[in-house]
Coordinates of C-alpha atoms in Angstrom, one line a residue:
Chain Y
M17 CA -49.6 -104.6 65.8
S18 CA -52.0 -107.4 66.4
N19 CA -52.0 -110.3 64.0
E20 CA -48.7 -111.5 65.5
I21 CA -48.8 -115.0 64.0
S22 CA -48.1 -115.1 60.4
P23 CA -49.6 -118.1 58.5
S24 CA -46.4 -119.0 56.6
V25 CA -44.3 -119.9 59.7
P26 CA -44.0 -123.7 60.0
Q27 CA -44.8 -125.0 63.5
N28 CA -41.4 -126.6 64.4
K29 CA -39.4 -123.4 64.2
P30 CA -37.3 -122.4 67.3
Q31 CA -38.8 -119.6 69.3
H32 CA -35.8 -117.2 69.4
P33 CA -35.8 -114.4 66.7
A34 CA -33.9 -115.1 63.5
V35 CA -32.5 -111.6 63.5
Q36 CA -32.4 -109.3 66.4
I37 CA -31.3 -105.7 65.9
D38 CA -30.5 -103.9 69.1
G39 CA -30.0 -100.1 68.6
V40 CA -28.0 -100.5 65.4
G41 CA -27.3 -97.1 63.8
K42 CA -25.1 -95.7 61.1
S43 CA -23.9 -92.3 59.9
F44 CA -21.8 -91.4 56.8
S45 CA -19.4 -88.5 57.4
G46 CA -21.7 -86.8 59.8
T47 CA -25.0 -87.5 58.0
V48 CA -27.3 -89.9 59.8
A49 CA -28.3 -92.6 57.4
L50 CA -30.0 -94.8 60.1
E51 CA -31.0 -93.7 63.6
P52 CA -30.6 -96.5 66.1
V53 CA -33.3 -99.1 65.5
W54 CA -34.6 -102.0 67.5
L55 CA -36.2 -104.9 65.6
K56 CA -36.8 -108.6 66.0
I57 CA -37.4 -110.7 63.0
R58 CA -39.1 -114.0 63.6
Q59 CA -38.1 -117.4 62.3
G60 CA -39.6 -117.8 58.8
E61 CA -40.9 -114.3 58.7
F62 CA -41.1 -112.2 55.5
L63 CA -40.3 -108.7 56.7
T64 CA -40.3 -105.8 54.4
L65 CA -38.4 -102.6 54.8
L66 CA -40.5 -100.1 52.9
G67 CA -39.7 -96.4 52.3
P68 CA -38.6 -93.8 49.8
S69 CA -35.0 -93.6 48.6
G70 CA -32.6 -92.3 51.3
C71 CA -34.9 -93.5 54.1
G72 CA -32.2 -95.9 55.5
K73 CA -33.7 -99.2 54.3
T74 CA -30.7 -100.2 52.2
T75 CA -28.3 -99.1 54.9
L76 CA -30.1 -101.4 57.3
L77 CA -29.9 -104.2 54.8
N78 CA -26.2 -103.7 54.3
L79 CA -25.7 -103.7 58.1
I80 CA -27.5 -107.0 58.4
A81 CA -25.4 -108.4 55.5
G82 CA -22.2 -107.0 57.1
F83 CA -21.2 -104.8 54.2
L84 CA -21.3 -101.9 56.5
E85 CA -20.0 -101.6 60.1
A86 CA -22.5 -100.3 62.6
D87 CA -21.6 -97.2 64.6
C88 CA -23.5 -98.4 67.6
G89 CA -25.7 -101.3 68.7
E90 CA -25.6 -105.1 68.4
L91 CA -26.8 -107.5 65.8
F92 CA -27.8 -111.1 66.4
I93 CA -28.5 -113.8 63.9
N94 CA -30.0 -116.9 65.5
R95 CA -28.9 -115.7 69.0
D96 CA -25.2 -115.4 67.8
L97 CA -23.7 -112.0 68.1
V98 CA -22.5 -111.0 64.6
T99 CA -21.9 -107.3 64.9
Q100 CA -18.1 -107.8 64.3
V101 CA -18.4 -110.9 62.0
P102 CA -17.4 -110.2 58.4
P103 CA -20.0 -110.9 55.7
H104 CA -18.4 -114.1 54.4
R105 CA -19.0 -115.8 57.8
R106 CA -22.6 -114.6 58.3
E107 CA -24.3 -117.3 56.1
I108 CA -26.7 -114.9 54.6
G109 CA -28.2 -115.1 51.1
I110 CA -28.6 -112.0 49.0
V111 CA -30.4 -111.1 45.8
F112 CA -29.4 -107.7 44.5
Q113 CA -31.4 -105.3 42.3
N114 CA -29.2 -106.0 39.3
Y115 CA -28.6 -109.6 40.4
A116 CA -24.8 -109.3 40.3
L117 CA -24.4 -112.6 38.6
F118 CA -20.7 -113.3 37.9
P119 CA -20.4 -112.6 34.2
H120 CA -17.4 -114.8 33.7
M121 CA -19.1 -117.9 35.1
N122 CA -22.0 -119.9 33.6
V123 CA -25.3 -120.5 35.5
A124 CA -24.1 -123.7 37.3
Q125 CA -20.8 -122.1 38.3
N126 CA -22.7 -119.1 39.6
V127 CA -25.1 -121.2 41.7
G128 CA -22.2 -123.5 42.9
Y129 CA -20.0 -120.6 43.9
G130 CA -21.2 -120.6 47.5
L131 CA -20.7 -124.4 47.8
R132 CA -17.1 -124.3 46.4
T133 CA -16.2 -121.7 49.1
R134 CA -17.6 -124.1 51.7
H135 CA -15.5 -127.0 50.2
V136 CA -18.6 -129.1 49.6
S137 CA -17.6 -132.2 47.5
K138 CA -17.9 -132.1 43.8
A139 CA -20.7 -134.7 43.7
E140 CA -22.7 -133.0 46.3
T141 CA -22.2 -129.6 44.7
A142 CA -23.5 -130.9 41.4
E143 CA -26.5 -132.4 43.1
R144 CA -27.4 -129.3 45.1
V145 CA -26.9 -127.0 42.1
R146 CA -29.3 -129.2 40.2
E147 CA -31.9 -129.1 43.0
A148 CA -31.6 -125.3 43.3
L149 CA -32.0 -124.9 39.5
E150 CA -35.0 -127.2 39.6
L151 CA -36.5 -125.1 42.4
V152 CA -36.4 -122.0 40.2
K153 CA -37.3 -124.0 37.0
L154 CA -34.0 -123.4 35.2
E155 CA -32.6 -127.0 35.0
D156 CA -32.0 -126.6 31.3
F157 CA -30.0 -123.4 31.5
A158 CA -27.0 -124.7 33.6
D159 CA -24.5 -124.1 30.8
R160 CA -25.6 -120.6 29.8
K161 CA -23.7 -117.4 30.6
P162 CA -25.6 -114.7 32.5
N163 CA -25.7 -112.4 29.5
Q164 CA -27.6 -115.1 27.5
L165 CA -30.5 -115.0 30.0
S166 CA -33.6 -112.7 30.2
G167 CA -34.0 -110.5 33.3
G168 CA -36.5 -112.9 34.9
Q169 CA -34.1 -115.9 34.3
Q170 CA -31.2 -113.9 35.8
Q171 CA -33.2 -113.2 38.8
R172 CA -34.0 -116.9 39.3
V173 CA -30.3 -117.7 39.0
A174 CA -29.5 -115.1 41.6
L175 CA -32.2 -116.6 43.9
A176 CA -30.9 -120.1 43.3
R177 CA -27.4 -119.0 44.1
A178 CA -28.5 -117.4 47.3
L179 CA -30.7 -120.4 48.4
V180 CA -28.2 -123.2 47.6
I181 CA -26.1 -122.3 50.6
R182 CA -29.2 -122.8 52.9
P183 CA -28.8 -119.3 54.4
K184 CA -30.0 -118.4 57.8
V185 CA -31.6 -115.2 56.4
L186 CA -32.4 -114.2 52.8
L187 CA -32.0 -110.6 52.0
L188 CA -33.7 -109.1 48.9
D189 CA -32.6 -105.7 47.7
E190 CA -35.3 -104.4 45.4
P191 CA -35.1 -107.5 43.3
F192 CA -38.1 -106.8 41.1
S193 CA -37.5 -103.2 40.1
A194 CA -35.6 -104.2 36.9
L195 CA -38.4 -106.4 35.7
D196 CA -41.4 -105.4 33.5
R197 CA -44.8 -105.4 35.1
N198 CA -46.2 -108.8 34.1
L199 CA -43.0 -110.6 34.9
R200 CA -42.7 -108.8 38.2
T201 CA -46.1 -110.1 39.4
A202 CA -45.3 -113.6 38.3
M203 CA -41.9 -113.5 40.1
Q204 CA -43.4 -112.1 43.2
V205 CA -45.8 -115.0 43.4
E206 CA -43.0 -117.5 42.7
L207 CA -40.7 -116.0 45.3
K208 CA -43.3 -115.9 47.9
E209 CA -44.2 -119.6 47.2
I210 CA -40.6 -120.7 47.5
Q211 CA -40.0 -118.6 50.7
T212 CA -43.1 -120.1 52.3
R213 CA -42.3 -123.6 51.3
L214 CA -38.7 -123.3 52.7
G215 CA -39.9 -121.4 55.8
L216 CA -37.1 -119.0 55.1
T217 CA -36.6 -115.8 57.1
T218 CA -36.5 -113.0 54.6
V219 CA -35.8 -109.3 54.7
F220 CA -37.1 -107.5 51.6
V221 CA -36.2 -104.0 50.8
T222 CA -38.5 -102.0 48.5
H223 CA -39.9 -98.6 47.8
D224 CA -42.9 -100.1 46.1
Q225 CA -45.9 -100.2 48.5
S226 CA -48.0 -102.7 46.5
E227 CA -45.1 -105.2 46.5
A228 CA -44.8 -104.7 50.3
L229 CA -48.5 -105.1 50.9
S230 CA -48.8 -108.2 48.8
M231 CA -45.8 -110.2 50.0
S232 CA -45.0 -109.4 53.6
D233 CA -45.9 -110.9 56.9
R234 CA -44.9 -107.6 58.5
I235 CA -43.8 -104.3 57.0
A236 CA -41.5 -101.7 58.6
V237 CA -42.2 -98.4 57.0
M238 CA -39.1 -96.2 57.1
S239 CA -38.4 -92.5 56.5
R240 CA -35.5 -90.3 57.4
G241 CA -33.5 -93.1 59.0
Q242 CA -36.3 -94.2 61.3
I243 CA -38.9 -97.0 61.4
R244 CA -42.1 -95.0 61.5
Q245 CA -44.4 -97.9 61.9
I246 CA -44.1 -101.7 62.0
G247 CA -47.0 -104.1 61.6
S248 CA -48.9 -106.5 59.3
P249 CA -49.9 -105.2 55.9
T250 CA -53.4 -104.6 57.3
D251 CA -52.1 -102.6 60.2
I252 CA -50.1 -100.5 57.9
Y253 CA -52.8 -99.9 55.3
D254 CA -55.9 -99.7 57.5
R255 CA -54.4 -98.2 60.7
P256 CA -51.5 -96.0 59.8
Q257 CA -50.1 -94.3 62.9
N258 CA -48.8 -91.2 61.4
Q259 CA -49.2 -89.0 58.4
F260 CA -46.1 -90.3 56.7
V261 CA -47.3 -93.9 56.7
S262 CA -50.8 -92.9 55.7
T263 CA -49.7 -91.1 52.6
F264 CA -46.7 -93.2 51.6
V265 CA -48.7 -96.5 51.7
G266 CA -51.8 -96.4 49.5
D267 CA -53.8 -93.4 48.3
A268 CA -55.1 -90.9 50.8
N269 CA -57.6 -88.0 50.7
L270 CA -56.6 -85.3 53.0
F271 CA -59.1 -82.7 54.5
S272 CA -58.4 -79.7 56.7
A273 CA -60.5 -80.2 59.9
T274 CA -60.8 -78.8 63.3
F275 CA -60.5 -81.3 66.2
M276 CA -63.3 -80.3 68.6
D277 CA -63.7 -82.9 71.2
R278 CA -63.0 -86.6 72.1
D279 CA -64.1 -89.4 74.4
E280 CA -62.8 -93.0 75.0
T281 CA -63.5 -94.3 71.5
S282 CA -64.6 -91.4 69.3
V283 CA -63.6 -88.0 68.1
R284 CA -65.7 -85.0 67.0
L285 CA -64.5 -82.7 64.3
T286 CA -65.7 -80.2 61.8
V287 CA -64.7 -80.2 58.1
G288 CA -65.7 -76.8 56.6
T289 CA -69.3 -76.5 57.9
T290 CA -69.8 -80.3 58.2
Q291 CA -69.9 -81.8 61.7
L292 CA -68.5 -85.4 62.0
Q293 CA -68.3 -88.0 64.7
L294 CA -65.7 -90.8 64.0
E295 CA -64.5 -93.8 65.8
T296 CA -60.7 -93.9 66.3
Y297 CA -58.1 -96.6 66.4
Q298 CA -55.1 -94.3 66.9
D299 CA -52.7 -94.7 69.8
D300 CA -51.7 -91.0 69.8
L301 CA -54.3 -88.4 69.0
P302 CA -53.2 -84.8 68.3
E303 CA -54.2 -81.9 70.5
L304 CA -57.6 -80.2 69.9
G305 CA -57.5 -77.6 67.1
P306 CA -56.6 -77.6 63.4
V307 CA -55.7 -81.1 62.2
T308 CA -55.6 -83.0 58.9
L309 CA -58.2 -85.7 58.4
F310 CA -57.0 -88.6 56.4
V311 CA -59.3 -91.1 54.6
R312 CA -58.7 -93.9 52.0
P313 CA -60.6 -93.2 48.8
E314 CA -62.4 -96.5 48.9
Q315 CA -63.7 -95.6 52.4
C316 CA -65.5 -92.5 51.0
K317 CA -68.7 -92.4 49.0
L318 CA -70.0 -90.0 46.5
T319 CA -73.5 -88.7 47.4
Q320 CA -76.1 -86.2 46.2
A321 CA -75.0 -82.6 46.8
G322 CA -76.2 -81.3 50.2
E323 CA -76.9 -84.7 51.8
A324 CA -76.6 -84.5 55.6
G325 CA -73.1 -85.2 56.9
S326 CA -71.5 -85.0 53.5
I327 CA -68.7 -82.6 52.5
P328 CA -69.6 -80.5 49.5
A329 CA -67.4 -80.8 46.4
T330 CA -67.4 -80.2 42.6
V331 CA -66.3 -82.8 40.0
A332 CA -63.2 -81.4 38.3
L333 CA -62.7 -84.2 35.8
T334 CA -63.2 -87.9 35.5
V335 CA -60.5 -90.3 34.2
Y336 CA -61.6 -93.5 32.5
Q337 CA -59.6 -96.5 33.7
G338 CA -61.4 -99.4 32.1
S339 CA -63.1 -101.3 35.0
Y340 CA -63.5 -98.1 37.0
A341 CA -63.2 -94.3 36.6
E342 CA -61.3 -91.9 38.8
V343 CA -63.3 -88.9 39.8
H344 CA -61.2 -85.9 40.8
L345 CA -63.0 -83.4 43.0
D346 CA -62.4 -79.8 44.0
C347 CA -63.3 -79.4 47.6
A348 CA -62.9 -76.3 49.7
A349 CA -62.0 -78.3 52.8
A350 CA -59.4 -80.5 51.1
D351 CA -55.7 -79.8 51.1
N352 CA -55.3 -81.3 47.6
R353 CA -57.8 -82.5 45.0
V354 CA -59.8 -85.4 46.3
M355 CA -59.8 -88.6 44.3
Q356 CA -62.6 -91.2 44.2
R357 CA -62.9 -94.4 42.2
V358 CA -66.4 -95.3 41.0
P359 CA -67.8 -97.8 38.5
A360 CA -67.1 -96.4 35.0
S361 CA -70.8 -96.3 34.2
E362 CA -71.6 -94.2 37.3
A363 CA -69.0 -91.5 36.7
P364 CA -70.5 -88.0 37.1
K365 CA -69.8 -85.3 34.5
A366 CA -67.3 -82.5 35.2
G367 CA -68.9 -79.6 37.0
T368 CA -71.5 -81.7 38.8
K369 CA -72.0 -80.7 42.4
V370 CA -71.7 -83.7 44.7
G371 CA -71.2 -84.6 48.4
I372 CA -68.4 -86.8 49.9
A373 CA -69.7 -89.0 52.7
L374 CA -67.0 -90.3 55.1
P375 CA -67.3 -93.6 57.0
S376 CA -67.8 -93.5 60.7
R377 CA -64.6 -95.6 61.3
G378 CA -61.4 -95.8 59.4
P379 CA -60.3 -92.1 59.0
A380 CA -57.5 -90.8 61.1
I381 CA -56.4 -87.4 62.2
Y382 CA -52.9 -86.0 62.4
K383 CA -51.3 -82.8 63.3
L384 CA -50.1 -81.3 60.0
N385 CA -46.3 -81.2 60.0
G386 CA -45.5 -80.9 56.3
E387 CA -44.2 -84.4 56.1
V388 CA -46.1 -85.6 53.1
E389 CA -43.5 -87.2 50.8
Chain P
M23 CA -39.8 -85.8 4.6
K24 CA -37.6 -84.0 2.1
K25 CA -34.3 -82.7 3.3
S26 CA -34.0 -78.9 3.1
L27 CA -31.0 -77.1 1.5
V28 CA -29.7 -76.3 5.0
D29 CA -29.8 -79.9 5.9
H30 CA -27.8 -80.8 2.8
L31 CA -25.3 -78.1 3.5
L32 CA -24.8 -79.3 7.1
D33 CA -24.6 -82.9 6.0
W34 CA -21.8 -82.1 3.4
S35 CA -19.9 -79.6 5.6
G36 CA -19.9 -82.3 8.3
R37 CA -18.4 -84.8 6.0
I38 CA -15.8 -82.4 4.7
L39 CA -14.8 -81.5 8.3
L40 CA -14.5 -85.1 9.3
T41 CA -12.3 -85.9 6.2
M42 CA -10.1 -82.9 7.0
I43 CA -9.6 -84.0 10.6
L44 CA -8.8 -87.5 9.5
G45 CA -6.5 -86.2 6.8
F46 CA -4.7 -83.9 9.3
V47 CA -4.1 -86.8 11.7
L48 CA -3.0 -89.2 8.9
L49 CA -1.0 -86.6 6.8
P50 CA 2.4 -87.2 8.5
F51 CA 2.1 -90.9 8.0
L52 CA 1.0 -90.5 4.4
V53 CA 4.0 -88.4 3.5
V54 CA 6.4 -90.8 5.2
F55 CA 4.7 -93.8 3.5
I56 CA 5.1 -92.3 0.0
A57 CA 8.7 -91.1 0.8
S58 CA 9.7 -94.6 1.8
F59 CA 9.3 -95.8 -1.8
N60 CA 11.5 -93.1 -3.2
D61 CA 14.4 -94.4 -5.1
S62 CA 16.6 -91.3 -4.5
A63 CA 19.0 -91.4 -1.6
I64 CA 17.9 -87.9 -0.6
L65 CA 14.7 -87.5 1.5
S66 CA 12.7 -85.5 -1.1
F67 CA 9.1 -85.2 -1.9
P68 CA 7.3 -86.2 -4.1
P69 CA 9.5 -89.1 -5.4
K70 CA 10.4 -89.3 -9.0
N71 CA 11.4 -93.0 -9.2
W72 CA 10.1 -95.8 -7.1
S73 CA 12.0 -98.6 -5.2
L74 CA 11.9 -101.0 -2.3
R75 CA 15.6 -100.8 -1.6
W76 CA 15.2 -98.8 1.6
Y77 CA 13.1 -101.6 3.0
T78 CA 15.9 -104.0 2.3
N79 CA 18.4 -101.6 3.8
A80 CA 16.3 -101.2 6.9
I81 CA 16.0 -104.9 7.4
E82 CA 19.7 -105.6 6.8
Y83 CA 21.0 -102.8 9.0
R84 CA 22.3 -104.6 12.1
D85 CA 21.7 -101.9 14.7
F86 CA 18.0 -101.8 13.9
G87 CA 17.7 -105.6 14.4
K88 CA 19.5 -105.4 17.7
G89 CA 17.6 -102.3 18.8
L90 CA 14.3 -103.9 17.9
V91 CA 15.1 -107.0 20.0
N92 CA 16.2 -104.8 22.9
S93 CA 13.1 -102.6 22.7
L94 CA 10.8 -105.6 22.5
K95 CA 12.5 -107.1 25.6
I96 CA 12.4 -103.9 27.5
A97 CA 8.7 -103.3 26.5
A98 CA 7.7 -106.8 27.5
I99 CA 9.5 -107.0 30.8
G100 CA 8.9 -103.3 31.7
A101 CA 5.1 -103.5 30.9
T102 CA 4.8 -106.7 32.9
V103 CA 6.5 -105.2 35.9
A104 CA 4.6 -101.9 35.6
M105 CA 1.3 -103.7 35.3
I106 CA 1.9 -105.8 38.4
A107 CA 3.2 -102.9 40.5
G108 CA 0.7 -100.4 39.0
S109 CA -2.3 -102.7 39.7
G110 CA -1.1 -103.0 43.3
F111 CA -0.8 -99.3 43.7
A112 CA -4.1 -98.6 41.9
Y113 CA -5.9 -101.2 44.2
V114 CA -4.5 -99.6 47.3
L115 CA -5.4 -96.1 46.1
N116 CA -8.9 -97.1 45.1
R117 CA -9.9 -99.3 48.1
Y118 CA -8.1 -97.9 51.2
E119 CA -8.3 -94.6 53.0
F120 CA -5.1 -93.7 54.8
S121 CA -3.5 -90.5 55.9
L122 CA -0.7 -90.2 53.3
K123 CA -2.9 -91.2 50.4
S124 CA -2.8 -87.9 48.5
L125 CA 1.0 -87.8 49.0
L126 CA 1.4 -91.3 47.6
N127 CA -0.9 -90.4 44.8
S128 CA 1.1 -87.3 43.8
I129 CA 4.4 -89.2 44.1
L130 CA 3.1 -91.9 41.8
M131 CA 1.9 -89.4 39.3
S132 CA 5.0 -87.2 39.4
P133 CA 6.6 -88.9 36.3
L134 CA 3.8 -87.2 34.4
I135 CA 5.2 -83.8 35.4
I136 CA 8.9 -84.5 35.5
P137 CA 10.2 -84.6 31.9
N138 CA 11.6 -87.8 30.5
F139 CA 15.1 -86.4 30.1
T140 CA 15.2 -85.4 33.8
I141 CA 14.4 -89.0 34.7
G142 CA 17.0 -90.3 32.3
L143 CA 19.6 -87.9 33.5
G144 CA 18.8 -88.5 37.1
L145 CA 19.2 -92.2 36.8
L146 CA 22.3 -91.8 34.7
I147 CA 23.9 -89.7 37.5
L148 CA 22.6 -92.1 40.2
S149 CA 23.9 -95.2 38.4
T150 CA 27.3 -93.7 37.8
A151 CA 27.5 -92.6 41.5
A152 CA 26.6 -96.1 42.6
S153 CA 28.9 -97.5 39.9
L154 CA 26.0 -99.7 38.5
P155 CA 26.8 -101.3 35.2
R156 CA 24.7 -99.8 32.4
T157 CA 22.9 -103.0 31.6
I158 CA 19.5 -103.5 30.0
W159 CA 18.0 -103.7 33.5
L160 CA 18.8 -100.0 34.1
V161 CA 16.9 -99.2 30.9
I162 CA 14.0 -101.3 32.0
G163 CA 14.0 -99.5 35.4
V164 CA 13.8 -96.1 33.7
H165 CA 10.9 -97.3 31.5
V166 CA 9.0 -98.7 34.5
I167 CA 9.2 -95.3 36.2
I168 CA 7.9 -93.6 33.0
V169 CA 5.0 -95.9 32.2
L170 CA 3.9 -96.6 35.8
P171 CA 1.5 -93.6 36.1
F172 CA -0.3 -94.6 32.9
V173 CA -0.8 -98.1 34.2
I174 CA -2.0 -96.9 37.6
R175 CA -4.5 -94.5 35.9
S176 CA -5.8 -97.2 33.6
V177 CA -6.3 -99.8 36.3
Y178 CA -7.6 -97.2 38.7
V179 CA -10.3 -96.2 36.2
S180 CA -11.3 -99.9 35.8
L181 CA -11.5 -100.3 39.5
Q182 CA -13.6 -97.1 39.8
N183 CA -16.1 -98.5 37.3
F184 CA -16.0 -101.9 38.9
E185 CA -19.4 -103.1 40.2
R186 CA -18.8 -103.7 43.9
R187 CA -22.0 -105.8 44.1
F188 CA -20.1 -108.7 42.4
E189 CA -17.6 -108.7 45.4
Q190 CA -20.4 -108.4 47.9
A191 CA -22.4 -111.2 46.3
A192 CA -19.2 -113.4 46.5
E193 CA -18.6 -112.4 50.1
S194 CA -22.2 -113.2 51.1
L195 CA -21.7 -116.7 49.5
G196 CA -18.8 -117.3 52.0
A197 CA -15.8 -116.2 50.0
A198 CA -13.0 -114.7 52.2
P199 CA -11.4 -111.5 50.9
L200 CA -8.4 -113.2 49.1
R201 CA -10.8 -115.7 47.4
V202 CA -13.0 -112.8 46.3
L203 CA -9.9 -111.0 44.8
L204 CA -8.7 -114.1 43.0
T205 CA -12.0 -115.5 41.7
I206 CA -14.1 -112.4 41.1
T207 CA -12.1 -109.1 41.1
L208 CA -9.1 -110.1 39.1
P209 CA -10.9 -112.1 36.4
L210 CA -13.3 -109.2 35.8
L211 CA -10.5 -106.7 35.7
V212 CA -8.6 -108.5 33.0
P213 CA -9.6 -106.1 30.2
G214 CA -8.4 -103.2 32.4
L215 CA -5.1 -104.9 33.1
I216 CA -4.5 -105.7 29.5
S217 CA -5.2 -102.1 28.6
G218 CA -2.8 -100.9 31.2
A219 CA -0.1 -103.3 30.0
L220 CA -0.7 -102.5 26.3
F221 CA -0.4 -98.7 27.0
A222 CA 2.8 -99.4 29.0
A223 CA 4.3 -101.5 26.2
I224 CA 3.5 -99.0 23.5
L225 CA 4.8 -96.1 25.5
S226 CA 7.9 -98.0 26.4
F227 CA 8.5 -99.0 22.8
N228 CA 8.2 -95.3 21.7
E229 CA 10.3 -93.9 24.6
F230 CA 13.3 -92.1 23.3
T231 CA 14.5 -89.2 25.5
A232 CA 15.2 -90.9 28.8
S233 CA 16.6 -94.0 27.0
L234 CA 19.2 -91.9 25.2
F235 CA 20.8 -91.1 28.6
V236 CA 21.0 -94.7 30.0
V237 CA 21.7 -96.9 26.9
N238 CA 25.1 -97.9 25.5
Q239 CA 26.0 -99.5 22.2
S240 CA 24.8 -102.9 23.3
T241 CA 21.6 -101.9 25.0
Q242 CA 20.4 -99.2 22.6
T243 CA 16.7 -99.2 21.9
F244 CA 15.0 -99.1 18.6
P245 CA 14.2 -95.4 18.7
V246 CA 17.8 -94.6 19.8
A247 CA 19.1 -96.8 16.9
M248 CA 16.9 -94.8 14.5
Y249 CA 18.2 -91.5 16.0
N250 CA 21.8 -92.7 15.6
Y251 CA 21.1 -93.7 12.0
V252 CA 19.6 -90.4 11.1
R253 CA 22.7 -88.5 12.5
E254 CA 24.8 -90.3 9.9
Y255 CA 22.6 -90.9 6.9
A256 CA 19.8 -88.8 5.4
D257 CA 18.3 -91.5 3.1
P258 CA 14.7 -92.7 3.2
T259 CA 15.6 -95.8 5.3
L260 CA 13.9 -94.3 8.3
A261 CA 10.7 -93.7 6.3
A262 CA 10.7 -97.4 5.5
V263 CA 11.3 -98.2 9.2
S264 CA 8.4 -96.0 10.1
V265 CA 6.1 -97.8 7.8
I266 CA 7.2 -101.2 9.1
Y267 CA 6.7 -99.8 12.7
V268 CA 3.2 -98.5 12.1
I269 CA 2.2 -101.8 10.5
A270 CA 3.6 -103.8 13.4
V271 CA 1.8 -101.8 16.0
A272 CA -1.5 -102.0 14.0
A273 CA -1.1 -105.7 13.8
L274 CA -0.5 -106.0 17.6
L275 CA -3.7 -103.9 18.2
L276 CA -5.6 -106.2 15.8
V277 CA -4.5 -109.3 17.7
V278 CA -5.6 -107.7 21.0
H279 CA -8.9 -106.7 19.4
K280 CA -9.5 -110.2 18.3
F281 CA -9.1 -111.6 21.8
F282 CA -10.4 -108.9 24.0
R283 CA -12.3 -106.3 21.9
L284 CA -10.4 -103.1 21.8
E285 CA -13.3 -100.9 22.9
K286 CA -13.5 -102.7 26.2
V287 CA -9.7 -102.7 26.7
L288 CA -9.5 -99.0 26.0
N289 CA -12.5 -98.1 28.1
V290 CA -14.2 -96.3 25.3
E291 CA -17.3 -98.5 25.2

């Protein structure tokens, strides 16, 4: 949780948090959807709530928007207590997964809706709608109905509609999941540009870890109604604090290991018959004894069989992926098949005996608790 | 690929089955349609000579004209009242949780269980006891009670399928609850409301049993007028009336279809 200053925050922002969540929790008829969470979102920050479905991320978003009433805790937006404030007085912009454009209104009417509720004058409404449509490059589509637009255009309209009211916070509920792959990447870049330019505090809900890593200033990884780790994308990817985060974000190779000994900065373990000494970044180390060793594939190297310090393995198959090849390895010490990416030209044949060399820093060890999701 | 014999058999048996089902549904109308052109004054089938005189008779018979006007008035007012009341009830049932909800639900649905003649008889006794005049408003009241459950169901289904995200989007844009209702929910529910009103109007127009108890000579509905006619005469006039009736309802549905697309209105899309 270093890297506290995100580059996208303009300098003249006030210091108090844009959103402060103090112990807000929610249950639905006895089932806990969200354990009480504490979270401060900085002015202009792009914060992602990342997790599998049912992890509580959408519940938290709905609580911030005011669509749900919290069972406990308090919620502040720009230092104002809003726990009891209904959604229409929270001044929050939302883009939903299916965009929820009003089908009986054209694009300009959709975008202008939030201005009409605020009794903005006709002339100013027209001007601000035009500006908002310009921002999302849809000036020429003002008279279209939503069903005459492509998915990407609908999303831009939804974004313009949310931005035109100059919201205090922008909430994004899986806004890219309905788009095809190429369009999704383009829209991500566009959204991030607009968000940075406007210095807009944004809460983004997604289950897609690559979206989270590429767009966020900070990511809160959630599972089972709890925030499991919060930090910059680098923190989350390079220094996951628990097994859930390590396996949910990015690929991970898992080895069964025995935790032998530790000192201030390093740990000693054995994997099968291989002895390893690794530097550690972890806040909490498990007790000595059987543990799971977690390593990112790109941190491992394939070596000749029997090389000192390497873990013996056999190539099960290689999968050609164009610029690289995936090598799947059977390894006695691994919980699952180990996966490695190598340049396509260097891919070993199935059946080849190889070694897996681990880096001296980067891997983490966790007590196995069956939480791989 | 060439079709096998079995495929051909399945194909043909499917077509024959479909034709039979359609024929079965349409058979009564077909018989009546042919009989209406029978020149003979006795309802016999098949006809020997053809004529349009029963159509002339149907149009000239005064009670039919009066009954038709009454029925249209009752259907229009009754369906409107039922749609407004039914939408309100459906909205409350769909959106709010309260302790007597299931009780209210069963009371509102009870006209589905209680036979129409009981409703008619009950209101007849009640209106006599309260010495209410047997005006057209009494008939309208009976019809509202009978069609209300259908309207509630129809609007309730529309609300059930309603995308709540539209309302949430409007709320987030600063619209207070009443504004959301008027600018988002209601406009998007129009097909459901039309469907409810349409059902109500057709049911009301067809209603006979309950009406029989509460009408008098001046308020008799079209079906009651038809019933009274057939008690006195057995000629094919009623067949002619039936044909006119079916054509009129079909025309009404076509008009609705032109403006609202029937698939959407009837929730069968």
